[in-house]
CSV table of C-alpha atoms in Angstrom, one decimal:
chain,number,residue,atom,x,y,z
X,45,MET,CA,16.9,-14.3,16.7
X,46,ARG,CA,16.1,-17.9,16.8
X,47,LEU,CA,17.4,-19.6,13.6
X,48,ASP,CA,13.9,-21.3,13.3
X,49,LYS,CA,12.0,-18.4,13.4
X,50,LEU,CA,14.0,-16.1,11.3
X,51,LEU,CA,14.1,-19.1,8.5
X,52,ALA,CA,10.5,-19.3,8.5
X,53,ASN,CA,9.8,-15.6,8.5
X,54,GLN,CA,11.8,-15.7,5.5
X,55,GLY,CA,9.9,-17.7,3.6
X,56,PHE,CA,11.3,-21.4,3.9
X,57,GLY,CA,8.2,-22.9,5.6
X,58,SER,CA,6.9,-23.4,8.7
X,59,ARG,CA,9.5,-24.3,11.7
X,60,LYS,CA,8.6,-28.1,11.0
X,61,ASP,CA,10.0,-27.5,7.8
X,62,VAL,CA,12.8,-25.9,8.4
X,63,LYS,CA,14.0,-28.4,10.9
X,64,LYS,CA,13.6,-31.2,8.2
X,65,LEU,CA,15.9,-29.0,6.2
X,66,ALA,CA,18.2,-28.8,9.1
X,67,LYS,CA,18.4,-32.8,10.0
X,68,LYS,CA,19.2,-33.4,6.0
X,69,GLY,CA,22.2,-31.0,6.6
X,70,GLN,CA,20.7,-28.4,4.3
X,71,VAL,CA,21.1,-25.5,6.9
X,72,LEU,CA,24.6,-24.0,7.4
X,73,LEU,CA,25.9,-21.4,9.6
X,74,ASP,CA,29.4,-19.9,8.8
X,75,GLY,CA,29.6,-23.1,6.4
X,76,LYS,CA,29.0,-25.5,9.3
X,77,PRO,CA,25.5,-27.7,9.2
X,78,VAL,CA,23.4,-26.4,12.0
X,79,LYS,CA,21.3,-28.9,13.9
X,80,ASP,CA,19.8,-27.2,16.9
X,81,LEU,CA,17.5,-24.5,15.2
X,82,ALA,CA,17.1,-22.9,18.9
X,83,THR,CA,20.5,-21.0,18.3
X,84,HIS,CA,20.4,-17.2,18.4
X,85,VAL,CA,22.4,-15.3,15.4
X,86,ASP,CA,22.0,-11.8,14.4
X,87,PRO,CA,20.0,-12.0,11.3
X,88,TYR,CA,21.6,-9.0,9.8
X,89,THR,CA,25.5,-10.3,10.0
X,90,ALA,CA,24.9,-14.3,10.2
X,91,ASP,CA,26.1,-16.3,7.1
X,92,LEU,CA,23.4,-18.1,6.3
X,93,VAL,CA,22.9,-20.9,3.7
X,94,VAL,CA,19.7,-23.1,3.4
X,95,GLY,CA,19.7,-25.8,0.4
X,96,GLY,CA,22.5,-23.7,-1.5
X,97,LYS,CA,20.8,-20.3,-1.3
X,98,THR,CA,22.3,-17.3,0.8
X,99,VAL,CA,19.4,-15.8,3.2
X,100,HIS,CA,19.4,-12.0,3.0
X,101,TYR,CA,17.4,-11.3,6.1
X,102,GLN,CA,14.9,-8.5,5.3
X,103,LYS,CA,12.4,-7.4,7.9
X,104,TYR,CA,10.3,-5.2,6.0
X,105,VAL,CA,8.9,-5.4,2.8
X,106,TYR,CA,7.6,-2.3,0.7
X,107,ILE,CA,5.5,-2.8,-2.4
X,108,MET,CA,3.9,-0.7,-4.9
X,109,LEU,CA,1.0,-2.0,-6.7
X,110,ASN,CA,-1.0,-0.3,-9.4
X,111,LYS,CA,-4.5,-1.4,-7.9
X,112,PRO,CA,-7.1,-2.7,-11.0
X,113,ALA,CA,-10.8,-2.5,-10.6
X,114,GLY,CA,-12.7,-5.3,-9.4
X,115,VAL,CA,-10.5,-5.8,-6.1
X,116,ILE,CA,-10.8,-4.9,-2.6
X,117,SER,CA,-8.5,-3.5,-0.3
X,118,ALA,CA,-7.9,-6.4,2.3
X,119,THR,CA,-6.0,-9.0,2.7
X,120,GLU,CA,-8.6,-12.0,2.5
X,121,ASP,CA,-12.4,-12.4,1.9
X,122,VAL,CA,-14.2,-15.3,1.4
X,123,LYS,CA,-15.8,-14.0,-1.5
X,124,GLU,CA,-13.8,-10.7,-3.1
X,125,LYS,CA,-10.4,-10.7,-4.6
X,126,CYS,CA,-8.0,-9.1,-2.4
X,127,VAL,CA,-5.0,-7.2,-3.2
X,128,THR,CA,-3.1,-9.4,-1.5
X,129,ASP,CA,-3.9,-12.1,-3.7
X,130,LEU,CA,-2.2,-10.4,-6.9
X,131,ILE,CA,1.0,-10.7,-4.9
X,132,GLY,CA,3.5,-13.3,-5.5
X,133,ASP,CA,4.0,-16.3,-2.9
X,134,GLU,CA,7.8,-15.0,-1.9
X,135,PHE,CA,6.2,-12.3,-0.2
X,136,LYS,CA,3.8,-14.4,1.8
X,137,PRO,CA,5.9,-14.7,5.0
X,138,TYR,CA,5.8,-11.2,5.4
X,139,ASN,CA,2.0,-10.8,5.9
X,140,LEU,CA,1.6,-7.6,4.0
X,141,PHE,CA,-1.4,-5.8,4.5
X,142,PRO,CA,-2.5,-2.2,2.0
X,143,VAL,CA,-1.7,1.0,3.4
X,144,GLY,CA,-5.3,2.6,3.8
X,145,ARG,CA,-8.1,1.4,1.5
X,146,LEU,CA,-8.8,2.3,-2.1
X,147,ASP,CA,-12.5,1.4,-2.9
X,148,LYS,CA,-12.7,-1.7,-5.0
X,149,ASN,CA,-13.4,0.4,-8.5
X,150,THR,CA,-11.3,2.7,-7.4
X,151,THR,CA,-7.6,2.4,-9.5
X,152,GLY,CA,-4.0,3.7,-9.2
X,153,LEU,CA,-1.4,3.6,-6.4
X,154,LEU,CA,-1.7,1.4,-3.5
X,155,LEU,CA,1.4,0.6,-1.0
X,156,LEU,CA,1.6,-3.0,0.6
X,157,THR,CA,4.0,-3.4,3.5
X,158,ASN,CA,4.5,-5.3,7.1
X,159,ASP,CA,5.8,-1.9,8.6
X,160,GLY,CA,2.7,-0.6,10.7
X,161,GLN,CA,4.7,2.4,11.8
X,162,LEU,CA,5.1,3.5,8.4
X,163,ALA,CA,1.6,2.8,7.8
X,164,HIS,CA,0.1,4.8,10.4
X,165,GLN,CA,2.4,8.0,9.3
X,166,LEU,CA,1.2,7.5,5.9
X,167,THR,CA,-2.8,7.1,6.8
X,168,SER,CA,-2.9,9.5,9.8
X,169,PRO,CA,-4.3,12.8,9.2
X,170,ASN,CA,-1.7,14.1,11.5
X,171,TYR,CA,0.8,13.7,9.4
X,172,HIS,CA,-0.4,15.6,6.4
X,173,ALA,CA,0.6,12.9,3.8
X,174,GLU,CA,-1.3,14.3,0.7
X,175,LYS,CA,-2.8,12.0,-1.5
X,176,VAL,CA,-3.5,12.8,-5.1
X,177,TYR,CA,-6.3,11.7,-7.3
X,178,GLU,CA,-7.9,12.3,-10.9
X,179,ALA,CA,-11.3,11.5,-11.3
X,180,ASP,CA,-13.5,11.4,-14.4
X,181,ILE,CA,-16.9,13.4,-12.9
X,182,LEU,CA,-20.7,13.3,-13.9
X,183,GLY,CA,-21.7,16.8,-13.9
X,184,LYS,CA,-19.9,20.5,-14.7
X,185,VAL,CA,-17.4,21.3,-12.0
X,186,THR,CA,-16.9,24.9,-11.1
X,187,GLU,CA,-14.9,27.4,-9.4
X,188,ASP,CA,-17.5,27.2,-7.0
X,189,ASP,CA,-17.0,23.5,-6.1
X,190,VAL,CA,-12.9,24.2,-5.6
X,191,LYS,CA,-13.8,26.9,-3.2
X,192,ALA,CA,-15.6,24.6,-1.4
X,193,PHE,CA,-13.3,21.9,-1.4
X,194,GLU,CA,-10.9,24.8,-0.1
X,195,GLN,CA,-13.3,25.4,3.1
X,196,GLY,CA,-13.9,21.5,3.5
X,197,VAL,CA,-17.3,20.0,2.5
X,198,THR,CA,-20.0,18.5,4.7
X,199,LEU,CA,-20.3,15.1,4.0
X,200,ASP,CA,-24.0,13.2,4.6
X,201,ASP,CA,-23.1,12.2,7.9
X,202,GLY,CA,-22.4,15.7,9.0
X,203,TYR,CA,-18.6,15.3,9.0
X,204,VAL,CA,-16.8,18.1,7.8
X,205,THR,CA,-13.7,17.2,5.6
X,206,LYS,CA,-10.4,18.9,6.1
X,207,PRO,CA,-9.6,21.4,3.2
X,208,ALA,CA,-8.8,19.5,0.2
X,209,LYS,CA,-7.0,21.1,-3.4
X,210,LEU,CA,-9.3,21.0,-6.1
X,211,SER,CA,-8.1,21.4,-9.8
X,212,ILE,CA,-10.3,21.5,-12.9
X,213,ILE,CA,-8.5,19.9,-15.8
X,214,ARG,CA,-11.3,20.0,-18.3
X,215,SER,CA,-14.9,20.9,-17.6
X,216,PHE,CA,-18.2,20.5,-19.9
X,217,ASP,CA,-21.8,21.0,-19.3
X,218,GLU,CA,-22.2,17.0,-18.3
X,219,ARG,CA,-18.5,15.9,-17.8
X,220,SER,CA,-15.6,16.9,-15.9
X,221,TYR,CA,-12.0,15.6,-15.3
X,222,ILE,CA,-10.3,17.1,-12.6
X,223,GLU,CA,-7.4,16.3,-9.9
X,224,VAL,CA,-8.3,16.4,-6.1
X,225,SER,CA,-5.6,16.3,-3.3
X,226,VAL,CA,-6.3,15.1,0.2
X,227,ILE,CA,-4.6,14.6,3.3
X,228,GLU,CA,-7.3,12.1,4.8
X,229,GLY,CA,-9.2,9.3,3.7
X,230,LYS,CA,-12.6,8.9,5.1
X,231,PHE,CA,-14.9,5.6,3.9
X,232,HIS,CA,-15.8,6.4,0.5
X,233,GLN,CA,-14.4,10.2,1.1
X,234,ILE,CA,-13.9,12.3,-2.4
X,235,LYS,CA,-17.3,10.5,-3.9
X,236,ARG,CA,-19.0,11.9,-1.0
X,237,MET,CA,-17.7,15.3,-1.2
X,238,PHE,CA,-18.4,15.2,-4.8
X,239,LEU,CA,-21.9,14.1,-3.6
X,240,ALA,CA,-22.3,16.9,-1.3
X,241,VAL,CA,-21.7,19.4,-4.2
X,242,GLY,CA,-24.1,17.8,-6.5
X,243,LYS,CA,-21.7,15.6,-9.0
X,244,LYS,CA,-21.1,12.3,-9.2
X,245,VAL,CA,-17.8,10.2,-9.4
X,246,LEU,CA,-17.6,8.2,-12.4
X,247,HIS,CA,-14.2,6.9,-12.2
X,248,LEU,CA,-11.3,7.5,-9.7
X,249,HIS,CA,-7.9,7.0,-9.8
X,250,ARG,CA,-5.0,7.8,-7.1
X,251,ARG,CA,-1.9,8.8,-8.8
X,252,SER,CA,0.5,9.7,-5.8
X,253,MET,CA,0.9,9.4,-2.4
X,254,LYS,CA,3.0,11.9,-0.1
X,255,GLY,CA,4.9,12.6,-3.3
X,256,LEU,CA,5.3,9.0,-4.4
X,257,GLU,CA,4.3,9.1,-8.1
X,258,LEU,CA,2.7,5.7,-9.5
X,259,ASP,CA,5.2,4.1,-11.9
X,260,THR,CA,3.6,4.6,-15.1
X,261,SER,CA,5.4,1.2,-16.4
X,262,LEU,CA,2.9,-0.9,-13.9
X,263,THR,CA,0.4,-2.1,-15.7
X,264,PRO,CA,-3.0,-2.8,-13.7
X,265,GLY,CA,-2.5,-5.5,-11.3
X,266,ALA,CA,1.1,-5.2,-11.6
X,267,TYR,CA,3.9,-4.4,-8.6
X,268,ARG,CA,7.2,-3.7,-7.3
X,269,GLU,CA,9.1,-3.3,-4.6
X,270,LEU,CA,10.2,0.6,-3.6
X,271,SER,CA,13.5,1.9,-3.9
X,272,GLU,CA,15.7,3.2,-1.5
X,273,GLU,CA,14.9,6.7,-2.7
X,274,GLU,CA,11.6,6.2,-3.0
X,275,LEU,CA,11.5,5.0,0.8
X,276,ASP,CA,12.9,7.7,1.8
X,277,LEU,CA,10.8,9.7,0.3
X,278,LEU,CA,7.7,8.2,2.1
X,279,ARG,CA,9.9,8.4,5.8
X,280,SER,CA,10.6,12.3,5.3
């Protein structure tokens, strides 16, 4: 990889900014100042120091975010606050994007990455990546609803959802608390599924994706990078 591109990708500014650093002798390759930033290096093995900071090349970034309510699952918007606005500037050069979407007022586990292949595997129904949600429902959820979800529910546009697993945690005359697992992510899908059986979702929270559980130590809006073990789970 060209040295100027590598350093720009790692957050040292634009290629113009990197060139200025090189002119000041602050870019060292194998202990020697580099003037020609068109030099090609192996980003994984190069002994590279910029401004006294050793560069550890990282191609992909994987972030677990506890998405709060009131934030949209997008990378930019002129009116709304986006999930990428919650992530620190050190990750800006990676151009992270959310893996799938959570509605504006839906909370919980949301992954952000720049790895398009993994994102596709986690969102395409062909890969059967199960997503587990907890929800507060207006209305009494019954065993008939459980069976309906197992068979697939017909949404308002005629689409029949893939089978979903609905579990009743507590159910009262006017209020129910449930857990539901789905392998697809149509627009407002879970809310529309409950509307199809005469119920309304009051609050929706995603707890896990493909077995990866939301870190309960993350407060709403907090995030951290995934561990290697967690990445292995998602890739398996």
